[in-house]
Short mmCIF file of N, CA and C in Angstrom, two decimals:
data_model
loop_
_atom_site.label_atom_id
_atom_site.label_comp_id
_atom_site.label_asym_id
_atom_site.label_seq_id
_atom_site.Cartn_x
_atom_site.Cartn_y
_atom_site.Cartn_z
N MET A 1 13.35 -14.97 -5.05
CA MET A 1 13.87 -14.65 -5.87
C MET A 1 14.43 -13.02 -6.01
N SER A 2 13.29 -12.43 -5.43
CA SER A 2 13.86 -10.81 -4.96
C SER A 2 15.07 -10.57 -4.32
N ARG A 3 15.54 -11.54 -3.79
CA ARG A 3 17.03 -11.84 -2.47
C ARG A 3 17.82 -11.71 -3.61
N GLN A 4 17.78 -12.86 -4.55
CA GLN A 4 18.82 -12.91 -5.89
C GLN A 4 19.14 -11.65 -6.44
N VAL A 5 18.07 -10.61 -7.18
CA VAL A 5 17.91 -9.90 -7.83
C VAL A 5 18.77 -8.66 -6.97
N ALA A 6 18.33 -8.46 -5.75
CA ALA A 6 18.74 -7.57 -5.20
C ALA A 6 20.22 -7.83 -4.74
N GLY A 7 21.17 -8.92 -4.81
CA GLY A 7 22.18 -9.31 -4.54
C GLY A 7 22.92 -9.02 -5.75
N ALA A 8 22.59 -9.72 -6.81
CA ALA A 8 22.89 -9.62 -8.41
C ALA A 8 23.22 -7.95 -8.72
N LEU A 9 22.38 -7.08 -8.58
CA LEU A 9 22.25 -5.47 -8.65
C LEU A 9 23.19 -4.99 -7.34
N GLY A 10 23.52 -5.52 -6.46
CA GLY A 10 24.07 -4.98 -5.41
C GLY A 10 23.14 -3.77 -4.64
N TYR A 11 21.53 -4.23 -4.74
CA TYR A 11 20.42 -3.38 -4.24
C TYR A 11 20.40 -3.54 -2.57
N THR A 12 19.46 -2.97 -1.81
CA THR A 12 18.69 -3.39 -0.87
C THR A 12 17.73 -4.30 -0.84
N LEU A 13 17.31 -5.22 -0.24
CA LEU A 13 16.24 -5.67 -0.37
C LEU A 13 15.01 -5.50 0.73
N VAL A 14 14.03 -5.17 -0.10
CA VAL A 14 12.96 -4.53 1.48
C VAL A 14 11.85 -5.52 1.42
N ASP A 15 11.79 -6.32 2.54
CA ASP A 15 10.77 -7.52 2.30
C ASP A 15 9.48 -6.68 3.29
N THR A 16 8.46 -6.30 2.23
CA THR A 16 7.77 -5.26 3.13
C THR A 16 6.48 -6.37 3.63
N GLY A 17 6.50 -7.46 3.50
CA GLY A 17 5.57 -8.32 4.47
C GLY A 17 6.02 -8.37 6.08
N SER A 18 7.61 -8.10 6.38
CA SER A 18 8.19 -8.27 7.61
C SER A 18 7.34 -7.06 8.13
N LEU A 19 6.79 -6.11 7.64
CA LEU A 19 6.41 -4.83 8.22
C LEU A 19 5.03 -5.30 8.81
N TYR A 20 4.41 -6.17 7.83
CA TYR A 20 3.11 -6.84 8.49
C TYR A 20 3.23 -7.56 9.37
N ARG A 21 4.09 -8.66 8.87
CA ARG A 21 4.17 -9.35 10.29
C ARG A 21 4.60 -8.59 11.78
N ALA A 22 5.94 -7.97 11.24
CA ALA A 22 5.69 -6.64 12.70
C ALA A 22 4.42 -6.15 12.84
N SER A 23 3.52 -5.72 12.43
CA SER A 23 2.57 -5.00 13.05
C SER A 23 1.94 -5.93 14.05
N ALA A 24 1.55 -7.25 13.38
CA ALA A 24 1.16 -8.11 14.13
C ALA A 24 1.53 -8.27 15.51
N LEU A 25 3.26 -8.16 15.76
CA LEU A 25 3.82 -8.74 16.58
C LEU A 25 3.57 -7.37 17.58
N VAL A 26 3.62 -6.41 17.00
CA VAL A 26 3.34 -4.97 17.92
C VAL A 26 1.73 -5.10 18.66
N ALA A 27 1.06 -5.30 17.94
CA ALA A 27 -0.59 -5.68 18.20
C ALA A 27 -0.27 -6.49 19.50
N GLU A 28 0.26 -7.77 18.85
CA GLU A 28 0.38 -9.16 19.96
C GLU A 28 0.69 -8.56 21.20
N ARG A 29 2.21 -8.23 21.22
CA ARG A 29 2.55 -7.84 22.54
C ARG A 29 1.78 -6.75 22.97
N ALA A 30 1.19 -5.53 22.56
CA ALA A 30 -0.05 -4.86 23.41
C ALA A 30 -1.23 -5.63 23.72
N GLY A 31 -1.34 -6.59 23.65
CA GLY A 31 -2.46 -7.66 23.95
C GLY A 31 -3.99 -6.75 22.96
N VAL A 32 -3.77 -6.54 22.08
CA VAL A 32 -4.94 -6.31 21.30
C VAL A 32 -5.36 -7.46 20.21
N SER A 33 -6.14 -7.81 19.90
CA SER A 33 -6.84 -8.87 19.24
C SER A 33 -6.66 -8.61 17.85
N MET A 34 -5.89 -9.69 17.17
CA MET A 34 -6.08 -9.36 15.68
C MET A 34 -7.29 -9.38 15.44
N GLY A 35 -8.56 -9.49 15.92
CA GLY A 35 -9.82 -9.19 15.29
C GLY A 35 -10.01 -7.66 15.66
N ASP A 36 -9.26 -7.26 16.71
CA ASP A 36 -10.07 -5.73 16.82
C ASP A 36 -9.38 -4.67 16.04
N GLN A 37 -10.02 -4.20 14.73
CA GLN A 37 -9.41 -3.65 13.69
C GLN A 37 -9.00 -1.97 14.37
N ALA A 38 -9.85 -1.47 14.96
CA ALA A 38 -9.63 -0.19 15.98
C ALA A 38 -8.47 -0.19 16.53
N GLY A 39 -8.26 -1.08 17.21
CA GLY A 39 -7.25 -1.47 18.34
C GLY A 39 -6.20 -1.41 17.61
N VAL A 40 -5.81 -2.52 16.50
CA VAL A 40 -4.79 -2.73 15.50
C VAL A 40 -4.36 -1.52 14.98
N GLU A 41 -5.17 -0.88 14.67
CA GLU A 41 -4.97 0.28 13.53
C GLU A 41 -4.01 0.94 14.73
N GLY A 42 -4.80 1.45 15.81
CA GLY A 42 -4.30 2.47 15.98
C GLY A 42 -3.35 2.50 17.04
N THR A 43 -2.92 1.03 17.44
CA THR A 43 -1.49 0.49 18.31
C THR A 43 -0.16 0.32 17.02
N VAL A 44 -0.64 0.25 16.44
CA VAL A 44 0.26 0.51 14.87
C VAL A 44 0.76 1.26 14.25
N SER A 45 -0.48 2.28 14.61
CA SER A 45 -0.27 4.08 13.58
C SER A 45 0.61 4.27 15.10
N ALA A 46 0.19 4.04 15.93
CA ALA A 46 1.28 4.62 17.18
C ALA A 46 2.72 4.45 17.27
N ALA A 47 2.98 3.38 16.83
CA ALA A 47 3.92 2.50 17.16
C ALA A 47 5.24 3.26 16.01
N VAL A 48 4.31 3.47 14.76
CA VAL A 48 4.96 3.73 13.55
C VAL A 48 5.44 5.12 13.78
N ALA A 49 4.44 6.07 14.50
CA ALA A 49 4.49 7.29 14.63
C ALA A 49 5.81 7.72 15.70
N ARG A 50 6.36 6.63 16.48
CA ARG A 50 7.02 7.27 17.74
C ARG A 50 8.33 6.07 17.45
N GLY A 51 8.34 5.90 16.31
CA GLY A 51 9.34 5.18 15.50
C GLY A 51 9.55 3.77 16.53
N ALA A 52 8.82 3.08 17.13
CA ALA A 52 8.85 1.78 17.60
C ALA A 52 8.87 0.69 16.63
N LEU A 53 8.47 1.04 15.20
CA LEU A 53 8.11 0.19 14.27
C LEU A 53 8.66 0.71 13.15
N ARG A 54 9.91 0.26 12.88
CA ARG A 54 10.48 1.31 11.84
C ARG A 54 11.51 -0.18 10.96
N LEU A 55 11.70 1.01 9.85
CA LEU A 55 12.73 -0.31 8.78
C LEU A 55 14.37 0.49 9.06
N GLU A 56 15.06 -0.75 8.90
CA GLU A 56 16.46 -0.33 9.01
C GLU A 56 17.46 -0.93 7.96
N ALA A 57 18.43 -0.14 7.27
CA ALA A 57 19.33 -0.92 6.61
C ALA A 57 20.08 -1.88 7.31
N GLY A 58 20.12 -3.27 6.92
CA GLY A 58 20.87 -3.95 7.60
C GLY A 58 21.63 -4.57 7.08
N ASP A 59 22.90 -5.79 7.20
CA ASP A 59 23.95 -6.23 6.69
C ASP A 59 23.12 -7.29 5.49
N ALA A 60 24.42 -7.01 4.41
CA ALA A 60 24.32 -8.26 3.47
C ALA A 60 23.37 -7.35 2.10
N GLY A 61 22.62 -6.36 2.24
CA GLY A 61 21.97 -5.85 1.60
C GLY A 61 20.46 -6.16 1.83
N LEU A 62 20.34 -6.64 3.13
CA LEU A 62 18.84 -6.65 3.80
C LEU A 62 18.29 -5.60 4.60
N THR A 63 17.09 -5.55 4.54
CA THR A 63 16.52 -4.36 5.96
C THR A 63 15.90 -5.44 6.90
N ARG A 64 16.32 -4.23 7.71
CA ARG A 64 15.36 -4.99 9.39
C ARG A 64 14.45 -4.44 9.65
N VAL A 65 13.49 -5.13 10.34
CA VAL A 65 12.36 -4.35 10.82
C VAL A 65 12.38 -4.34 12.20
N LEU A 66 12.37 -3.05 12.85
CA LEU A 66 12.63 -2.79 14.49
C LEU A 66 11.73 -3.06 14.87
N VAL A 67 11.33 -3.33 15.97
CA VAL A 67 10.13 -3.25 17.17
C VAL A 67 10.65 -2.81 18.43
N ASP A 68 10.48 -1.75 18.86
CA ASP A 68 11.03 -1.09 19.91
C ASP A 68 12.56 -1.39 20.16
N GLY A 69 13.17 -1.32 18.90
CA GLY A 69 14.93 -1.01 18.93
C GLY A 69 15.41 -2.64 18.85
N GLU A 70 14.23 -3.61 18.72
CA GLU A 70 14.79 -4.95 18.81
C GLU A 70 14.43 -5.28 17.44
N ASP A 71 15.19 -6.54 17.02
CA ASP A 71 15.17 -7.08 15.47
C ASP A 71 14.49 -8.40 16.10
N PRO A 72 13.08 -8.73 15.82
CA PRO A 72 12.48 -9.67 15.69
C PRO A 72 12.23 -11.23 14.74
N ALA A 73 13.74 -10.93 14.08
CA ALA A 73 13.40 -11.39 13.05
C ALA A 73 12.72 -12.89 13.09
N GLU A 74 13.24 -13.70 13.88
CA GLU A 74 12.53 -15.30 14.24
C GLU A 74 11.24 -15.57 14.79
N ALA A 75 10.89 -14.22 15.86
CA ALA A 75 9.55 -14.23 15.82
C ALA A 75 8.77 -13.72 14.81
N LEU A 76 8.89 -12.95 13.99
CA LEU A 76 8.14 -12.87 12.74
C LEU A 76 7.95 -13.68 11.85
N ARG A 77 8.57 -14.84 12.06
CA ARG A 77 8.54 -16.27 10.95
C ARG A 77 7.69 -17.28 11.54
N THR A 78 6.88 -16.94 12.53
CA THR A 78 6.26 -18.20 13.16
C THR A 78 4.72 -18.44 12.16
N PRO A 79 4.13 -19.32 12.12
CA PRO A 79 3.25 -19.56 11.61
C PRO A 79 2.11 -17.99 12.20
N ALA A 80 2.11 -18.16 13.73
CA ALA A 80 1.25 -17.38 14.30
C ALA A 80 1.19 -15.99 13.78
N MET A 81 2.43 -15.32 13.41
CA MET A 81 2.79 -14.24 12.82
C MET A 81 2.16 -14.04 11.57
N SER A 82 2.43 -15.32 10.87
CA SER A 82 1.99 -15.43 9.12
C SER A 82 0.39 -15.03 9.29
N MET A 83 -0.14 -15.73 10.49
CA MET A 83 -1.48 -15.64 10.08
C MET A 83 -2.07 -13.94 10.70
N GLY A 84 -1.21 -13.58 11.79
CA GLY A 84 -1.54 -12.44 12.31
C GLY A 84 -1.51 -11.45 11.04
N ALA A 85 0.11 -11.66 10.34
CA ALA A 85 0.02 -10.69 9.04
C ALA A 85 -1.22 -10.57 8.30
N SER A 86 -1.48 -11.54 7.82
CA SER A 86 -2.68 -11.96 7.01
C SER A 86 -3.70 -10.65 7.75
N ALA A 87 -4.36 -11.19 9.03
CA ALA A 87 -5.51 -10.18 9.37
C ALA A 87 -5.36 -8.67 9.16
N VAL A 88 -4.11 -7.98 9.87
CA VAL A 88 -3.54 -6.83 10.39
C VAL A 88 -3.75 -6.18 8.29
N ALA A 89 -2.75 -7.09 8.08
CA ALA A 89 -2.65 -6.22 6.37
C ALA A 89 -4.41 -5.96 5.72
N ALA A 90 -5.46 -6.52 5.71
CA ALA A 90 -6.46 -6.25 5.60
C ALA A 90 -7.36 -4.83 6.21
N TYR A 91 -6.58 -4.12 7.39
CA TYR A 91 -6.83 -3.13 7.66
C TYR A 91 -6.20 -1.80 6.96
N PRO A 92 -7.20 -0.91 6.60
CA PRO A 92 -7.00 0.08 5.90
C PRO A 92 -5.89 0.94 6.68
N GLY A 93 -6.03 1.12 7.73
CA GLY A 93 -5.60 2.07 8.96
C GLY A 93 -3.95 1.19 9.13
N VAL A 94 -3.67 -0.06 9.25
CA VAL A 94 -2.55 -0.57 9.06
C VAL A 94 -1.87 -0.12 7.84
N ARG A 95 -2.64 -0.54 6.53
CA ARG A 95 -1.62 -0.28 5.62
C ARG A 95 -1.37 0.97 5.15
N GLU A 96 -2.16 1.99 5.56
CA GLU A 96 -1.53 3.51 5.86
C GLU A 96 -0.42 3.69 6.04
N ALA A 97 -0.65 3.40 7.68
CA ALA A 97 0.84 3.76 8.21
C ALA A 97 1.74 3.15 8.07
N LEU A 98 1.75 2.28 7.32
CA LEU A 98 3.10 1.57 6.87
C LEU A 98 3.49 1.78 5.40
N LEU A 99 2.82 2.63 4.84
CA LEU A 99 3.03 2.98 3.43
C LEU A 99 3.91 3.80 3.54
N GLU A 100 4.33 5.05 3.94
CA GLU A 100 4.97 6.10 3.98
C GLU A 100 6.75 5.53 4.51
N ALA A 101 6.56 4.35 5.21
CA ALA A 101 8.03 3.86 5.79
C ALA A 101 8.41 3.21 4.39
N GLN A 102 7.44 2.61 3.62
CA GLN A 102 7.97 1.90 2.80
C GLN A 102 8.47 2.69 1.58
N ARG A 103 7.26 3.99 1.33
CA ARG A 103 8.20 4.52 0.28
C ARG A 103 8.97 5.68 0.91
N ALA A 104 9.53 6.00 2.41
CA ALA A 104 10.72 6.26 2.55
C ALA A 104 11.86 5.66 2.12
N PHE A 105 11.55 4.52 2.27
CA PHE A 105 13.04 3.61 1.98
C PHE A 105 13.33 3.45 0.59
N GLY A 106 12.16 3.20 0.09
CA GLY A 106 12.33 3.02 -1.66
C GLY A 106 13.08 4.15 -2.16
N ARG A 107 12.75 5.11 -2.04
CA ARG A 107 13.16 7.09 -2.35
C ARG A 107 14.52 6.71 -1.98
N THR A 108 15.14 5.95 -1.32
CA THR A 108 16.79 6.12 -1.21
C THR A 108 17.25 5.61 -2.41
N GLY A 109 16.82 4.74 -3.35
CA GLY A 109 17.16 3.93 -4.56
C GLY A 109 18.22 3.07 -4.26
N GLY A 110 18.26 2.33 -4.83
CA GLY A 110 18.80 1.18 -5.11
C GLY A 110 18.17 -0.27 -4.42
N VAL A 111 17.03 -0.46 -4.30
CA VAL A 111 16.66 -0.70 -3.38
C VAL A 111 15.66 -1.51 -4.36
N VAL A 112 15.11 -3.60 -4.26
CA VAL A 112 14.31 -4.07 -4.59
C VAL A 112 13.10 -4.23 -3.53
N LEU A 113 11.91 -3.69 -4.10
CA LEU A 113 11.09 -3.83 -2.60
C LEU A 113 10.16 -5.31 -3.10
N GLU A 114 9.52 -6.34 -2.13
CA GLU A 114 8.95 -7.38 -2.41
C GLU A 114 7.86 -7.01 -1.44
N GLY A 115 6.55 -7.26 -2.49
CA GLY A 115 5.33 -7.40 -1.88
C GLY A 115 4.17 -7.39 -2.62
N ARG A 116 2.91 -7.44 -2.38
CA ARG A 116 1.71 -7.68 -2.84
C ARG A 116 1.49 -6.04 -3.30
N ASP A 117 1.35 -5.05 -2.95
CA ASP A 117 1.16 -3.87 -3.51
C ASP A 117 1.74 -2.66 -3.76
N ILE A 118 3.21 -3.33 -4.06
CA ILE A 118 4.25 -2.33 -4.57
C ILE A 118 4.06 -1.72 -5.71
N GLY A 119 4.11 -2.22 -6.92
CA GLY A 119 3.74 -1.74 -7.89
C GLY A 119 2.70 -1.29 -8.40
N THR A 120 1.51 -1.05 -7.62
CA THR A 120 0.52 -0.62 -7.59
C THR A 120 0.05 0.58 -6.78
N VAL A 121 0.34 0.02 -5.43
CA VAL A 121 0.19 1.31 -4.55
C VAL A 121 1.21 1.89 -3.82
N VAL A 122 2.26 1.46 -3.41
CA VAL A 122 3.30 2.05 -2.97
C VAL A 122 4.28 2.91 -3.80
N PHE A 123 4.44 2.18 -4.99
CA PHE A 123 5.46 2.88 -6.11
C PHE A 123 4.70 2.47 -7.61
N PRO A 124 3.84 3.23 -7.58
CA PRO A 124 2.72 3.18 -8.98
C PRO A 124 3.70 3.20 -10.23
N LYS A 125 4.68 4.38 -10.13
CA LYS A 125 5.29 4.92 -11.02
C LYS A 125 6.69 4.48 -11.08
N ALA A 126 6.98 3.36 -10.02
CA ALA A 126 8.60 2.78 -10.38
C ALA A 126 9.06 2.41 -11.96
N GLU A 127 10.03 2.62 -11.71
CA GLU A 127 11.13 2.06 -12.88
C GLU A 127 11.10 1.26 -13.57
N LEU A 128 10.52 0.21 -12.44
CA LEU A 128 11.11 -1.20 -13.20
C LEU A 128 9.83 -2.18 -12.23
N LYS A 129 8.97 -2.87 -12.93
CA LYS A 129 7.96 -3.53 -11.83
C LYS A 129 8.09 -4.80 -12.04
N VAL A 130 8.01 -5.94 -11.67
CA VAL A 130 8.33 -7.28 -12.38
C VAL A 130 7.24 -8.15 -11.11
N PHE A 131 6.30 -8.78 -11.57
CA PHE A 131 4.97 -9.30 -10.96
C PHE A 131 5.04 -10.95 -11.22
N LEU A 132 5.63 -11.60 -10.08
CA LEU A 132 5.30 -13.21 -9.88
C LEU A 132 4.12 -13.44 -9.37
N THR A 133 3.61 -14.98 -10.17
CA THR A 133 2.29 -15.55 -9.21
C THR A 133 2.58 -16.90 -9.17
N ALA A 134 2.18 -17.45 -8.19
CA ALA A 134 2.22 -18.95 -7.54
C ALA A 134 0.71 -19.02 -7.14
N SER A 135 0.54 -20.51 -7.43
CA SER A 135 -0.49 -20.70 -7.02
C SER A 135 -0.56 -20.92 -5.45
N ALA A 136 -1.75 -21.06 -4.74
CA ALA A 136 -1.96 -21.01 -3.23
C ALA A 136 -0.94 -22.76 -2.92
N GLU A 137 -1.47 -23.31 -3.63
CA GLU A 137 -0.73 -24.84 -3.32
C GLU A 137 1.00 -24.36 -3.33
N GLU A 138 1.52 -24.03 -4.20
CA GLU A 138 2.69 -23.74 -4.28
C GLU A 138 3.47 -22.76 -3.19
N ARG A 139 2.44 -21.47 -3.08
CA ARG A 139 2.67 -21.01 -2.09
C ARG A 139 2.71 -21.54 -0.60
N ALA A 140 1.87 -22.28 -0.19
CA ALA A 140 2.01 -23.19 0.52
C ALA A 140 3.25 -24.60 0.85
N ARG A 141 3.57 -24.95 -0.13
CA ARG A 141 4.88 -25.93 0.10
C ARG A 141 5.72 -25.06 0.06
N ARG A 142 5.75 -23.59 0.01
CA ARG A 142 6.99 -22.92 -0.08
C ARG A 142 7.33 -22.77 1.37
N ARG A 143 6.35 -22.01 1.72
CA ARG A 143 6.02 -21.77 3.10
C ARG A 143 6.57 -23.04 4.15
N CYS A 144 6.04 -23.79 3.95
CA CYS A 144 6.08 -25.03 4.63
C CYS A 144 7.60 -25.47 4.51
N ASP A 145 8.23 -25.50 3.55
CA ASP A 145 9.57 -25.87 3.53
C ASP A 145 10.75 -24.90 4.36
N GLU A 146 10.02 -23.71 3.94
CA GLU A 146 10.91 -22.58 4.89
C GLU A 146 10.89 -22.85 6.15
N LEU A 147 9.71 -23.24 6.82
CA LEU A 147 9.48 -23.50 8.43
C LEU A 147 10.17 -24.48 8.75
N ARG A 148 10.27 -25.57 7.96
CA ARG A 148 10.98 -26.70 8.50
C ARG A 148 12.29 -26.53 8.34
N LEU A 149 12.98 -25.51 7.21
CA LEU A 149 14.44 -25.33 7.18
C LEU A 149 14.51 -24.68 8.24
N ARG A 150 13.81 -24.14 9.02
CA ARG A 150 14.25 -23.52 10.34
C ARG A 150 14.06 -24.21 11.96
N GLY A 151 13.81 -25.03 11.22
CA GLY A 151 13.39 -26.19 12.88
C GLY A 151 12.18 -26.28 12.71
N ILE A 152 11.43 -25.34 12.80
CA ILE A 152 9.66 -25.23 13.15
C ILE A 152 8.92 -26.27 11.98
N ASP A 153 8.33 -27.22 13.18
CA ASP A 153 7.39 -28.14 12.86
C ASP A 153 6.20 -28.12 12.15
N ALA A 154 6.28 -28.26 10.82
CA ALA A 154 5.14 -27.88 9.99
C ALA A 154 4.76 -28.87 8.98
N ASP A 155 2.86 -28.70 8.98
CA ASP A 155 2.25 -29.83 8.01
C ASP A 155 1.69 -29.29 7.30
N TYR A 156 2.26 -29.49 5.86
CA TYR A 156 1.81 -28.84 4.69
C TYR A 156 0.23 -28.69 4.50
N ALA A 157 -0.50 -30.08 5.17
CA ALA A 157 -1.92 -30.42 5.27
C ALA A 157 -2.90 -28.93 5.74
N VAL A 158 -1.89 -28.37 7.03
CA VAL A 158 -2.83 -27.44 7.48
C VAL A 158 -2.10 -25.78 7.34
N THR A 159 -0.98 -25.91 6.30
CA THR A 159 -0.15 -24.86 6.16
C THR A 159 -1.14 -23.43 5.27
#
């Protein structure tokens, strides 16, 4: 839905969930266990500080998340990175490291930011906030369908 809203307005879409997936990828590539809070926080903070993990304007009104200068879009949408994103998003140091990247991109204006804490933490004074909810079952069904569309074998029962 956020993609459709951004497209209709001619705005840029920022999928903040991709930042958390990319954070999990950064930790994985560094050999840091997702359960190592201090290791993940330090690795992600360092990657953001040196510009190795960042947002960039992409084509068709979408942003890209770059990891060490590459766009790992396909790698970010795997079940392993979904689970990794959930793990690293729970770490305050990761959330803090990604906060300014989200705010900086949002300050440019003409953007739709998608993510859990956008209206409460990232931009609490946003001009417009839209909150949508879905059951856990519906979110799992959508994720399973998304994976299948990309040719990834996904079983709703374990999604």
